Each structure stands twice: as C-alpha cells, then as structure tokens.
C-alpha cells in the first residue's frame, strides 16, 4: 500500500527506516521530510497542518494510511478531518482524535483526566488572568520549588521550575497577564513538585487494547551532567536499566490500564501513541505529562528495537486488532546521540555542509534538521542528526555511537559526551 508519513525530524526518519522494511509498504511519502527520508522515501513539500493540501495529495496518490509524527496536526484535528470527510473516512490515520490530543494540547485537560480516572499525578490547581491573585495565594501554600505549566502547546518551553516564591509569583503574572507564552499561557497549571527519577512509558493503542513499547530515557539538557537549557532531547537509551518488572507492573496497572479504560469511558477515540512522562518517587510512578505522539529522540532507540513489522502493527491499530498482534522486541540495547548545531537551543546557523556520513557503517544515522543542497547534505535545524547503535549493553552501544560521531563533521557541530552517565 501507499503510506503518507507526516513530519520532518529524527523520529520520522526512524519511522520511515522501519516502515520501508515492511512488505506491506509499496510506496512511502514523507511530508515534508528531510535529507534522510529523501534517501529512502519520497519527500513531499507539504506542511503537516495543511489539511486541505494533504487531502488533495492523499486522493491523487491513492494513499491508504496516514501516520502522524508530531503533535501539531493531531491537536489541530487531523484525525477528525479524515473521519468527517466522505472521500477520506476509509483511510486510517495513526494518531488520536482531536479530543484525545487534548491530553497534550491542554495541561488542564490532562490533569482533569488523570484525577477523574484516579491515575497518580501531582496535586495541582489551575488559574487564569482573572484568578491570578488566587494563584499567588495558592503558591504560598506550597513548598518550593514551584512548578508552573502553561496550559497549551509551547514548543516544550512552557514549564517553569522556580525556587523562590516571589519569583514564582512574578512568573505566574508574566504568564497569565503578560502572555509570556502567548495564548498557551492564558491558563496556567500550578503543580506540586515531585522529587524522583524521570522515565517515559510508550504505549500504542487501538482504543480497546494496547501494547507497551520498550522503555527509553532521554537527556533533555544541552550541557553535560544534565546542566544548562532544555532542548528537544540530546540522546536516548533503551531499555532503561533501572526499570524492573515490579516497577513496570505498577506502571501498567496504575497508569496504562486506567488511561486506556479512561479513553473508553470518556468516549475518546484514540488509535495511536501515548507517551506517558513519569517521575518515580520512591518506587511509586506518578504521571507528570501525556504526549500524544512518540518522543524524539526516544523513537530513534525504541523503533530500532522493534523486530515486528511496523506497518503491520499500525494496520492492527487501524483495524482494532492490536490484542492479537505479537510484538517482538530485540533484547539488545540501543542508544542514540544527537548531534546539534553550535548555539542550539538558542541561536544557531544553518546550511553547514555535513561530511563523513558515508563512512558510518555499523551505526544508523537518523537525520533530523537536514536538507539536500545539490549533492550536499546540509544542516537545516538545531538538532541535525542522531547516531543510533546497538550493543549487548548500553555502554557498548554508546561507545559505538561516539566512535562513529568522530567520523562526522560540520562547522560548529556539538553533542553531549556523557549520554547514559547516570545509568552506570
Ligand atoms: P513537562 O512538559 O510536563 O514534561 O515538563 C517538563 C519537565 O519539567 C519535565 O520533564 C520534568 O523534568 C519537569 N517537571 C514537570 N512537572 C514536574 C513536577 N510536578 N515535579 C518535578 N518536575 C516536573
Ligand atoms: N524527547 C522528548 C519529547 O519528544 O517530548
């Protein structure tokens, strides 16, 4: 069949890499894609949120399945757009309905869902410009540090963690009254701070049944030792060595099952990924966020560990037959190290020629912000590419990625040299 994959990051290159290995995938289009997807599929110059253009393309090319990488099109309702259009409603969209996507699109919606279904989460309250003084009073009842979350999508920047009470009040006013994050912070969730180790759980659901995918941990800060500014993610490791069967069982019974049952009880149509952000507080997993897509760069370690056919897996989601799907996972570790443009996540330059890609044979290079410029691959974003390797353990896999990164070069390239440091 012909498949359209939406997105342009390392996540989408990893999906594409896996999907084209499927005998079910006759033709793969990626919109808009990057230089990596251009090498294995056909890029289409089309925005993932331009639904009318997507409709015209899907009908013209006889596309039989749409796989959505990023959250934007999901929050904007691409699932419902297809469902409500007579010419499109036979084409499955892998991703939740607009209502389901609110789990990522609105922190308040997510908190209400968690509370309603008795899923462990941090205590909270939410405030608007009208109730800003109540918000300040609420802050006074909490212990520092204070956690302030913009309600809407803020490109991963909407969460502030602040030590000082007066600074927290000032930032709350900045968000609510001075629109620090634009419309995204017209509502703010104030949350109890949870002290523990972060981990992520990835679930794929057809709305009835679910599969838990391999665990992964990413490294969000730009600097070594987890210091400096937050980024989209500088590297990832799968599996997460400290997640044992006892913890996984707690995550499944207390969090995953009630989440999927919550979709059914609330009439939320959901055929896609649920990425559950957790903090493990003294061996008690507590939810800090939902995302309605796969993580990036977590996908670049989770997908390479799937032995099963990814297109067949997506088809079973579309057909609501996930309960009978046998998910096979590679027991090896996979790690990925993100190579970024110097300056990222602040200002950086693009258009740098990347050399050495052809010398990497025993790792997989997934492109993120790259594009083709005549015969050259050039940088086209902050996160440029990521080098994924397998190993018997994560140390072996990480070593291989670093050896291969040494073969790559572009002006001002940067990467963290300590991915996995906290797992030893
Ligand atoms: P989120 O966008 O909700 O994942 O938040 C971004 C980051 O803020 C998370 O990855 C955590 O490191 C941190 N964070 C969010 N909520 C809390 C919380 N309640 N307690 C401690 N840290 C948090
Ligand atoms: N790496 C974290 C995310 O994709 O949100």
PDB file of C-alpha atoms in Angstrom, residues 113-408:
ATOM      1  CA  UNK A 113      -8.459  13.267  33.013  1.00  0.00           C
ATOM      2  CA  UNK A 114      -5.855  11.962  35.469  1.00  0.00           C
ATOM      3  CA  UNK A 115      -7.889  12.995  38.531  1.00  0.00           C
ATOM      4  CA  UNK A 116     -11.158  11.652  37.125  1.00  0.00           C
ATOM      5  CA  UNK A 117      -9.648   8.233  36.455  1.00  0.00           C
ATOM      6  CA  UNK A 118      -7.684   8.043  39.706  1.00  0.00           C
ATOM      7  CA  UNK A 119      -4.321   7.902  37.989  1.00  0.00           C
ATOM      8  CA  UNK A 120      -1.453   9.015  40.267  1.00  0.00           C
ATOM      9  CA  UNK A 121      -0.370  12.587  39.499  1.00  0.00           C
ATOM     10  CA  UNK A 122       0.958  15.631  41.354  1.00  0.00           C
ATOM     11  CA  UNK A 123      -1.556  17.796  43.261  1.00  0.00           C
ATOM     12  CA  UNK A 124      -2.451  20.930  41.280  1.00  0.00           C
ATOM     13  CA  UNK A 125      -4.774  23.801  40.626  1.00  0.00           C
ATOM     14  CA  UNK A 126      -5.216  25.944  37.519  1.00  0.00           C
ATOM     15  CA  UNK A 127      -5.580  29.685  37.103  1.00  0.00           C
ATOM     16  CA  UNK A 128      -6.370  32.388  34.533  1.00  0.00           C
ATOM     17  CA  UNK A 129      -5.700  36.138  34.341  1.00  0.00           C
ATOM     18  CA  UNK A 130      -8.881  36.722  36.382  1.00  0.00           C
ATOM     19  CA  UNK A 131      -7.712  34.418  39.180  1.00  0.00           C
ATOM     20  CA  UNK A 132      -4.011  35.377  39.189  1.00  0.00           C
ATOM     21  CA  UNK A 133      -4.111  36.590  42.810  1.00  0.00           C
ATOM     22  CA  UNK A 134      -5.674  33.293  43.896  1.00  0.00           C
ATOM     23  CA  UNK A 135      -2.810  31.606  42.077  1.00  0.00           C
ATOM     24  CA  UNK A 136      -0.296  33.640  44.095  1.00  0.00           C
ATOM     25  CA  UNK A 137      -2.105  32.665  47.296  1.00  0.00           C
ATOM     26  CA  UNK A 138      -2.013  29.004  46.195  1.00  0.00           C
ATOM     27  CA  UNK A 139       1.758  29.275  45.670  1.00  0.00           C
ATOM     28  CA  UNK A 140       2.089  30.423  49.295  1.00  0.00           C
ATOM     29  CA  UNK A 141       0.547  27.138  50.454  1.00  0.00           C
ATOM     30  CA  UNK A 142       3.168  25.062  48.588  1.00  0.00           C
ATOM     31  CA  UNK A 143       6.767  24.181  49.369  1.00  0.00           C
ATOM     32  CA  UNK A 144       9.483  25.225  46.872  1.00  0.00           C
ATOM     33  CA  UNK A 145      10.414  24.549  44.176  1.00  0.00           C
ATOM     34  CA  UNK A 146       7.283  25.751  42.405  1.00  0.00           C
ATOM     35  CA  UNK A 147       6.155  24.144  39.143  1.00  0.00           C
ATOM     36  CA  UNK A 148       4.288  26.424  36.688  1.00  0.00           C
ATOM     37  CA  UNK A 149       2.954  24.949  33.447  1.00  0.00           C
ATOM     38  CA  UNK A 150       1.468  26.880  30.542  1.00  0.00           C
ATOM     39  CA  UNK A 151      -1.772  25.106  29.639  1.00  0.00           C
ATOM     40  CA  UNK A 152      -1.263  24.990  25.862  1.00  0.00           C
ATOM     41  CA  UNK A 153       1.463  23.887  23.437  1.00  0.00           C
ATOM     42  CA  UNK A 154       4.588  25.992  23.970  1.00  0.00           C
ATOM     43  CA  UNK A 155       7.193  24.045  21.959  1.00  0.00           C
ATOM     44  CA  UNK A 156       8.476  22.289  25.082  1.00  0.00           C
ATOM     45  CA  UNK A 157       9.273  25.577  26.834  1.00  0.00           C
ATOM     46  CA  UNK A 158       6.073  26.053  28.826  1.00  0.00           C
ATOM     47  CA  UNK A 159       7.180  24.526  32.142  1.00  0.00           C
ATOM     48  CA  UNK A 160       8.999  26.663  34.729  1.00  0.00           C
ATOM     49  CA  UNK A 161      10.516  25.282  37.912  1.00  0.00           C
ATOM     50  CA  UNK A 162      11.352  28.077  40.335  1.00  0.00           C
ATOM     51  CA  UNK A 163      12.948  28.043  43.801  1.00  0.00           C
ATOM     52  CA  UNK A 164      11.949  31.480  45.045  1.00  0.00           C
ATOM     53  CA  UNK A 165       8.348  32.284  45.993  1.00  0.00           C
ATOM     54  CA  UNK A 166       8.428  35.928  44.876  1.00  0.00           C
ATOM     55  CA  UNK A 167       9.989  34.950  41.532  1.00  0.00           C
ATOM     56  CA  UNK A 168       7.315  32.273  41.086  1.00  0.00           C
ATOM     57  CA  UNK A 169       4.578  34.898  41.642  1.00  0.00           C
ATOM     58  CA  UNK A 170       6.239  37.234  39.146  1.00  0.00           C
ATOM     59  CA  UNK A 171       6.469  34.482  36.544  1.00  0.00           C
ATOM     60  CA  UNK A 172       2.860  33.485  37.155  1.00  0.00           C
ATOM     61  CA  UNK A 173       1.838  37.090  36.427  1.00  0.00           C
ATOM     62  CA  UNK A 174       4.102  37.139  33.365  1.00  0.00           C
ATOM     63  CA  UNK A 175       2.443  34.029  32.015  1.00  0.00           C
ATOM     64  CA  UNK A 176      -1.174  34.913  32.770  1.00  0.00           C
ATOM     65  CA  UNK A 177      -1.237  38.688  32.407  1.00  0.00           C
ATOM     66  CA  UNK A 178       1.682  39.442  30.087  1.00  0.00           C
ATOM     67  CA  UNK A 179       1.224  36.379  27.842  1.00  0.00           C
ATOM     68  CA  UNK A 180       4.787  35.121  28.282  1.00  0.00           C
ATOM     69  CA  UNK A 181       3.952  32.080  26.138  1.00  0.00           C
ATOM     70  CA  UNK A 182       1.210  33.790  24.145  1.00  0.00           C
ATOM     71  CA  UNK A 183      -2.200  32.136  24.193  1.00  0.00           C
ATOM     72  CA  UNK A 184      -0.591  28.929  25.532  1.00  0.00           C
ATOM     73  CA  UNK A 185      -0.221  30.600  28.947  1.00  0.00           C
ATOM     74  CA  UNK A 186      -3.664  32.200  29.166  1.00  0.00           C
ATOM     75  CA  UNK A 187      -4.235  29.390  31.639  1.00  0.00           C
ATOM     76  CA  UNK A 188      -1.538  28.041  33.989  1.00  0.00           C
ATOM     77  CA  UNK A 189      -1.409  24.822  35.975  1.00  0.00           C
ATOM     78  CA  UNK A 190       0.494  25.086  39.273  1.00  0.00           C
ATOM     79  CA  UNK A 191       1.681  21.711  40.421  1.00  0.00           C
ATOM     80  CA  UNK A 192       3.289  20.083  43.428  1.00  0.00           C
ATOM     81  CA  UNK A 193       6.988  19.419  42.786  1.00  0.00           C
ATOM     82  CA  UNK A 194       7.874  15.722  42.588  1.00  0.00           C
ATOM     83  CA  UNK A 195      11.336  14.646  43.606  1.00  0.00           C
ATOM     84  CA  UNK A 196      12.461  11.485  41.836  1.00  0.00           C
ATOM     85  CA  UNK A 197      13.843   9.962  38.659  1.00  0.00           C
ATOM     86  CA  UNK A 198      12.108  10.710  35.375  1.00  0.00           C
ATOM     87  CA  UNK A 199      11.231   7.989  32.921  1.00  0.00           C
ATOM     88  CA  UNK A 200       8.929   7.568  29.960  1.00  0.00           C
ATOM     89  CA  UNK A 201       6.492   4.838  29.052  1.00  0.00           C
ATOM     90  CA  UNK A 202       5.429   4.465  25.424  1.00  0.00           C
ATOM     91  CA  UNK A 203       2.134   2.825  24.618  1.00  0.00           C
ATOM     92  CA  UNK A 204       0.435   2.105  21.318  1.00  0.00           C
ATOM     93  CA  UNK A 205      -3.338   1.700  21.497  1.00  0.00           C
ATOM     94  CA  UNK A 206      -6.208   0.955  19.120  1.00  0.00           C
ATOM     95  CA  UNK A 207      -8.668   2.407  21.628  1.00  0.00           C
ATOM     96  CA  UNK A 208      -9.577  -1.004  23.057  1.00  0.00           C
ATOM     97  CA  UNK A 209      -6.347  -2.829  23.622  1.00  0.00           C
ATOM     98  CA  UNK A 210      -2.742  -1.658  23.946  1.00  0.00           C
ATOM     99  CA  UNK A 211       0.900  -2.673  23.664  1.00  0.00           C
ATOM    100  CA  UNK A 212       3.602  -1.271  25.900  1.00  0.00           C
ATOM    101  CA  UNK A 213       6.664  -0.476  23.803  1.00  0.00           C
ATOM    102  CA  UNK A 214      10.274  -0.681  25.035  1.00  0.00           C
ATOM    103  CA  UNK A 215      11.170   1.853  27.739  1.00  0.00           C
ATOM    104  CA  UNK A 216      13.509   4.722  26.935  1.00  0.00           C
ATOM    105  CA  UNK A 217      15.121   7.627  28.721  1.00  0.00           C
ATOM    106  CA  UNK A 218      16.130  10.859  27.047  1.00  0.00           C
ATOM    107  CA  UNK A 219      18.583  13.588  28.050  1.00  0.00           C
ATOM    108  CA  UNK A 220      16.886  16.955  27.780  1.00  0.00           C
ATOM    109  CA  UNK A 221      19.546  19.433  28.892  1.00  0.00           C
ATOM    110  CA  UNK A 222      22.107  20.867  26.500  1.00  0.00           C
ATOM    111  CA  UNK A 223      25.055  20.507  28.875  1.00  0.00           C
ATOM    112  CA  UNK A 224      26.936  17.580  30.323  1.00  0.00           C
ATOM    113  CA  UNK A 225      25.802  16.366  33.730  1.00  0.00           C
ATOM    114  CA  UNK A 226      22.252  17.495  32.845  1.00  0.00           C
ATOM    115  CA  UNK A 227      23.030  21.205  33.059  1.00  0.00           C
ATOM    116  CA  UNK A 228      22.020  24.248  31.021  1.00  0.00           C
ATOM    117  CA  UNK A 229      18.964  24.903  28.907  1.00  0.00           C
ATOM    118  CA  UNK A 230      16.290  22.392  27.988  1.00  0.00           C
ATOM    119  CA  UNK A 231      16.339  21.009  24.441  1.00  0.00           C
ATOM    120  CA  UNK A 232      14.113  18.633  22.496  1.00  0.00           C
ATOM    121  CA  UNK A 233      16.469  15.859  23.610  1.00  0.00           C
ATOM    122  CA  UNK A 234      20.217  15.263  23.218  1.00  0.00           C
ATOM    123  CA  UNK A 235      20.278  11.481  23.312  1.00  0.00           C
ATOM    124  CA  UNK A 236      18.371   8.435  24.483  1.00  0.00           C
ATOM    125  CA  UNK A 237      18.858   4.949  25.835  1.00  0.00           C
ATOM    126  CA  UNK A 238      16.569   1.893  25.587  1.00  0.00           C
ATOM    127  CA  UNK A 239      15.832  -0.096  27.671  1.00  0.00           C
ATOM    128  CA  UNK A 240      16.116   1.933  30.873  1.00  0.00           C
ATOM    129  CA  UNK A 241      18.261  -0.322  33.095  1.00  0.00           C
ATOM    130  CA  UNK A 242      16.613   0.580  36.412  1.00  0.00           C
ATOM    131  CA  UNK A 243      13.050  -0.134  35.292  1.00  0.00           C
ATOM    132  CA  UNK A 244      12.458  -3.621  36.673  1.00  0.00           C
ATOM    133  CA  UNK A 245       9.433  -5.896  36.385  1.00  0.00           C
ATOM    134  CA  UNK A 246       7.973  -4.689  39.695  1.00  0.00           C
ATOM    135  CA  UNK A 247       8.029  -1.033  38.640  1.00  0.00           C
ATOM    136  CA  UNK A 248       6.717  -1.913  35.168  1.00  0.00           C
ATOM    137  CA  UNK A 249       3.818  -3.819  36.718  1.00  0.00           C
ATOM    138  CA  UNK A 250       2.910  -0.755  38.811  1.00  0.00           C
ATOM    139  CA  UNK A 251       3.087   1.463  35.730  1.00  0.00           C
ATOM    140  CA  UNK A 252       0.840  -0.892  33.793  1.00  0.00           C
ATOM    141  CA  UNK A 253      -1.840  -1.481  36.448  1.00  0.00           C
ATOM    142  CA  UNK A 254      -1.962   2.004  37.951  1.00  0.00           C
ATOM    143  CA  UNK A 255      -1.334   4.124  34.878  1.00  0.00           C
ATOM    144  CA  UNK A 256      -1.523   2.422  31.472  1.00  0.00           C
ATOM    145  CA  UNK A 257      -4.695   0.372  32.020  1.00  0.00           C
ATOM    146  CA  UNK A 258      -6.714   3.180  33.629  1.00  0.00           C
ATOM    147  CA  UNK A 259      -5.583   5.522  30.845  1.00  0.00           C
ATOM    148  CA  UNK A 260      -6.894   3.251  28.076  1.00  0.00           C
ATOM    149  CA  UNK A 261     -10.059   2.499  30.078  1.00  0.00           C
ATOM    150  CA  UNK A 262     -10.437   6.251  30.601  1.00  0.00           C
ATOM    151  CA  UNK A 263     -10.496   6.746  26.822  1.00  0.00           C
ATOM    152  CA  UNK A 264     -13.350   4.248  26.563  1.00  0.00           C
ATOM    153  CA  UNK A 265     -15.322   5.672  29.498  1.00  0.00           C
ATOM    154  CA  UNK A 266     -14.958   9.231  28.212  1.00  0.00           C
ATOM    155  CA  UNK A 267     -15.708   8.323  24.582  1.00  0.00           C
ATOM    156  CA  UNK A 268     -12.263   9.456  23.428  1.00  0.00           C
ATOM    157  CA  UNK A 269     -11.324   7.899  20.080  1.00  0.00           C
ATOM    158  CA  UNK A 270      -7.669   7.005  20.235  1.00  0.00           C
ATOM    159  CA  UNK A 271      -5.700   4.999  17.687  1.00  0.00           C
ATOM    160  CA  UNK A 272      -2.123   5.989  18.207  1.00  0.00           C
ATOM    161  CA  UNK A 273       0.778   6.513  20.573  1.00  0.00           C
ATOM    162  CA  UNK A 274       0.513   7.598  24.176  1.00  0.00           C
ATOM    163  CA  UNK A 275       3.807   8.825  25.609  1.00  0.00           C
ATOM    164  CA  UNK A 276       3.493   8.956  29.371  1.00  0.00           C
ATOM    165  CA  UNK A 277       6.031  11.090  31.243  1.00  0.00           C
ATOM    166  CA  UNK A 278       6.558   9.765  34.763  1.00  0.00           C
ATOM    167  CA  UNK A 279       8.518  10.575  37.860  1.00  0.00           C
ATOM    168  CA  UNK A 280       9.442   7.616  40.014  1.00  0.00           C
ATOM    169  CA  UNK A 281       9.132   8.850  43.609  1.00  0.00           C
ATOM    170  CA  UNK A 282      10.472   6.165  45.958  1.00  0.00           C
ATOM    171  CA  UNK A 283       9.320   3.432  43.569  1.00  0.00           C
ATOM    172  CA  UNK A 284       5.875   4.969  43.103  1.00  0.00           C
ATOM    173  CA  UNK A 285       5.372   6.051  39.476  1.00  0.00           C
ATOM    174  CA  UNK A 286       3.496   9.353  39.157  1.00  0.00           C
ATOM    175  CA  UNK A 287       2.369  10.942  35.873  1.00  0.00           C
ATOM    176  CA  UNK A 288       3.723  14.403  35.030  1.00  0.00           C
ATOM    177  CA  UNK A 289       2.518  14.610  31.461  1.00  0.00           C
ATOM    178  CA  UNK A 290       0.940  12.919  28.497  1.00  0.00           C
ATOM    179  CA  UNK A 291       2.124  13.352  24.939  1.00  0.00           C
ATOM    180  CA  UNK A 292       0.034  12.031  22.077  1.00  0.00           C
ATOM    181  CA  UNK A 293       2.929  11.041  19.819  1.00  0.00           C
ATOM    182  CA  UNK A 294       6.259   9.278  20.118  1.00  0.00           C
ATOM    183  CA  UNK A 295       9.225  11.057  21.687  1.00  0.00           C
ATOM    184  CA  UNK A 296      12.122  12.395  19.678  1.00  0.00           C
ATOM    185  CA  UNK A 297      14.901  11.098  20.114  1.00  0.00           C
ATOM    186  CA  UNK A 298      13.252   8.214  22.023  1.00  0.00           C
ATOM    187  CA  UNK A 299      11.791   6.883  18.751  1.00  0.00           C
ATOM    188  CA  UNK A 300      15.321   6.555  17.405  1.00  0.00           C
ATOM    189  CA  UNK A 301      16.038   3.893  20.073  1.00  0.00           C
ATOM    190  CA  UNK A 302      12.572   2.363  20.513  1.00  0.00           C
ATOM    191  CA  UNK A 303      11.806   1.711  16.825  1.00  0.00           C
ATOM    192  CA  UNK A 304      15.188   0.058  16.074  1.00  0.00           C
ATOM    193  CA  UNK A 305      14.411  -2.378  18.901  1.00  0.00           C
ATOM    194  CA  UNK A 306      11.094  -3.464  17.362  1.00  0.00           C
ATOM    195  CA  UNK A 307      11.527  -6.704  15.471  1.00  0.00           C
ATOM    196  CA  UNK A 308       7.883  -6.754  14.411  1.00  0.00           C
ATOM    197  CA  UNK A 309       6.675  -5.235  11.148  1.00  0.00           C
ATOM    198  CA  UNK A 310       5.776  -1.620  11.968  1.00  0.00           C
ATOM    199  CA  UNK A 311       3.279  -1.246   9.120  1.00  0.00           C
ATOM    200  CA  UNK A 312       1.506  -4.456  10.186  1.00  0.00           C
ATOM    201  CA  UNK A 313       1.468  -3.069  13.724  1.00  0.00           C
ATOM    202  CA  UNK A 314      -0.127   0.192  12.502  1.00  0.00           C
ATOM    203  CA  UNK A 315      -2.642  -1.779  10.422  1.00  0.00           C
ATOM    204  CA  UNK A 316      -3.663  -3.751  13.522  1.00  0.00           C
ATOM    205  CA  UNK A 317      -4.228  -0.421  15.298  1.00  0.00           C
ATOM    206  CA  UNK A 318      -6.399   0.796  12.427  1.00  0.00           C
ATOM    207  CA  UNK A 319      -8.374  -2.476  12.428  1.00  0.00           C
ATOM    208  CA  UNK A 320      -8.617  -2.528  16.247  1.00  0.00           C
ATOM    209  CA  UNK A 321      -6.923  -5.939  16.266  1.00  0.00           C
ATOM    210  CA  UNK A 322      -3.955  -4.992  18.410  1.00  0.00           C
ATOM    211  CA  UNK A 323      -4.905  -7.611  21.018  1.00  0.00           C
ATOM    212  CA  UNK A 324      -3.890 -10.391  18.612  1.00  0.00           C
ATOM    213  CA  UNK A 325      -0.637  -8.758  17.464  1.00  0.00           C
ATOM    214  CA  UNK A 326       2.575 -10.436  18.638  1.00  0.00           C
ATOM    215  CA  UNK A 327       5.020  -7.657  19.428  1.00  0.00           C
ATOM    216  CA  UNK A 328       8.616  -8.831  19.172  1.00  0.00           C
ATOM    217  CA  UNK A 329      11.396  -6.794  20.752  1.00  0.00           C
ATOM    218  CA  UNK A 330      15.155  -7.010  20.194  1.00  0.00           C
ATOM    219  CA  UNK A 331      16.787  -7.808  23.551  1.00  0.00           C
ATOM    220  CA  UNK A 332      19.851  -5.699  22.744  1.00  0.00           C
ATOM    221  CA  UNK A 333      20.313  -2.146  23.993  1.00  0.00           C
ATOM    222  CA  UNK A 334      20.007   0.765  21.611  1.00  0.00           C
ATOM    223  CA  UNK A 335      21.374   4.235  22.236  1.00  0.00           C
ATOM    224  CA  UNK A 336      21.306   7.399  20.213  1.00  0.00           C
ATOM    225  CA  UNK A 337      23.441  10.543  20.449  1.00  0.00           C
ATOM    226  CA  UNK A 338      22.063  13.748  18.955  1.00  0.00           C
ATOM    227  CA  UNK A 339      24.444  15.979  17.016  1.00  0.00           C
ATOM    228  CA  UNK A 340      23.318  19.607  17.063  1.00  0.00           C
ATOM    229  CA  UNK A 341      24.243  22.997  15.617  1.00  0.00           C
ATOM    230  CA  UNK A 342      26.547  25.079  17.848  1.00  0.00           C
ATOM    231  CA  UNK A 343      24.423  27.566  19.793  1.00  0.00           C
ATOM    232  CA  UNK A 344      21.295  25.394  19.940  1.00  0.00           C
ATOM    233  CA  UNK A 345      18.816  25.665  21.737  1.00  0.00           C
ATOM    234  CA  UNK A 346      19.459  29.385  21.363  1.00  0.00           C
ATOM    235  CA  UNK A 347      20.603  30.990  18.121  1.00  0.00           C
ATOM    236  CA  UNK A 348      22.475  28.838  15.635  1.00  0.00           C
ATOM    237  CA  UNK A 349      23.427  28.848  11.961  1.00  0.00           C
ATOM    238  CA  UNK A 350      22.064  26.571   9.249  1.00  0.00           C
ATOM    239  CA  UNK A 351      23.316  25.468   5.865  1.00  0.00           C
ATOM    240  CA  UNK A 352      26.565  23.846   7.079  1.00  0.00           C
ATOM    241  CA  UNK A 353      27.822  21.042   4.840  1.00  0.00           C
ATOM    242  CA  UNK A 354      27.902  17.695   6.672  1.00  0.00           C
ATOM    243  CA  UNK A 355      30.744  15.343   5.746  1.00  0.00           C
ATOM    244  CA  UNK A 356      31.614  11.762   6.668  1.00  0.00           C
ATOM    245  CA  UNK A 357      28.105  10.278   6.515  1.00  0.00           C
ATOM    246  CA  UNK A 358      29.261   7.608   4.030  1.00  0.00           C
ATOM    247  CA  UNK A 359      31.901   6.355   6.492  1.00  0.00           C
ATOM    248  CA  UNK A 360      29.363   5.179   9.056  1.00  0.00           C
ATOM    249  CA  UNK A 361      28.539   1.519   8.523  1.00  0.00           C
ATOM    250  CA  UNK A 362      27.886  -0.056  11.934  1.00  0.00           C
ATOM    251  CA  UNK A 363      25.560   2.611  13.355  1.00  0.00           C
ATOM    252  CA  UNK A 364      22.374   4.073  11.927  1.00  0.00           C
ATOM    253  CA  UNK A 365      22.308   7.796  11.198  1.00  0.00           C
ATOM    254  CA  UNK A 366      18.825   9.280  11.518  1.00  0.00           C
ATOM    255  CA  UNK A 367      18.547  12.757  10.072  1.00  0.00           C
ATOM    256  CA  UNK A 368      16.664  15.468  11.973  1.00  0.00           C
ATOM    257  CA  UNK A 369      17.310  19.014  10.722  1.00  0.00           C
ATOM    258  CA  UNK A 370      18.985  18.333   7.385  1.00  0.00           C
ATOM    259  CA  UNK A 371      18.232  19.033   3.758  1.00  0.00           C
ATOM    260  CA  UNK A 372      19.750  18.368   0.385  1.00  0.00           C
ATOM    261  CA  UNK A 373      21.589  21.223  -1.275  1.00  0.00           C
ATOM    262  CA  UNK A 374      22.591  19.967  -4.724  1.00  0.00           C
ATOM    263  CA  UNK A 375      24.727  16.913  -3.933  1.00  0.00           C
ATOM    264  CA  UNK A 376      25.461  18.014  -0.339  1.00  0.00           C
ATOM    265  CA  UNK A 377      23.624  17.232   2.866  1.00  0.00           C
ATOM    266  CA  UNK A 378      23.468  20.464   4.874  1.00  0.00           C
ATOM    267  CA  UNK A 379      22.228  21.333   8.363  1.00  0.00           C
ATOM    268  CA  UNK A 380      18.739  22.799   8.486  1.00  0.00           C
ATOM    269  CA  UNK A 381      17.843  22.969  12.173  1.00  0.00           C
ATOM    270  CA  UNK A 382      19.088  22.901  15.761  1.00  0.00           C
ATOM    271  CA  UNK A 383      19.084  19.155  16.121  1.00  0.00           C
ATOM    272  CA  UNK A 384      20.817  17.977  12.961  1.00  0.00           C
ATOM    273  CA  UNK A 385      21.185  14.209  13.117  1.00  0.00           C
ATOM    274  CA  UNK A 386      21.389  11.399  15.593  1.00  0.00           C
ATOM    275  CA  UNK A 387      23.604   8.313  15.637  1.00  0.00           C
ATOM    276  CA  UNK A 388      21.930   5.119  16.868  1.00  0.00           C
ATOM    277  CA  UNK A 389      23.834   1.955  17.777  1.00  0.00           C
ATOM    278  CA  UNK A 390      23.059  -1.461  19.200  1.00  0.00           C
ATOM    279  CA  UNK A 391      25.057  -3.212  21.914  1.00  0.00           C
ATOM    280  CA  UNK A 392      24.828  -6.072  24.375  1.00  0.00           C
ATOM    281  CA  UNK A 393      24.527  -3.352  26.989  1.00  0.00           C
ATOM    282  CA  UNK A 394      24.071   0.388  26.746  1.00  0.00           C
ATOM    283  CA  UNK A 395      27.750   1.146  27.415  1.00  0.00           C
ATOM    284  CA  UNK A 396      28.779  -0.882  24.364  1.00  0.00           C
ATOM    285  CA  UNK A 397      26.119   0.801  22.229  1.00  0.00           C
ATOM    286  CA  UNK A 398      27.113   4.285  23.389  1.00  0.00           C
ATOM    287  CA  UNK A 399      30.777   3.609  22.659  1.00  0.00           C
ATOM    288  CA  UNK A 400      29.927   2.655  19.097  1.00  0.00           C
ATOM    289  CA  UNK A 401      27.862   5.817  18.570  1.00  0.00           C
ATOM    290  CA  UNK A 402      30.726   8.011  19.803  1.00  0.00           C
ATOM    291  CA  UNK A 403      33.246   6.232  17.580  1.00  0.00           C
ATOM    292  CA  UNK A 404      31.020   6.919  14.602  1.00  0.00           C
ATOM    293  CA  UNK A 405      30.279  10.536  15.502  1.00  0.00           C
ATOM    294  CA  UNK A 406      34.047  11.072  15.279  1.00  0.00           C
ATOM    295  CA  UNK A 407      33.774  10.346  11.554  1.00  0.00           C
ATOM    296  CA  UNK A 408      31.240  13.162  11.067  1.00  0.00           C
TER     297      UNK A 408
END
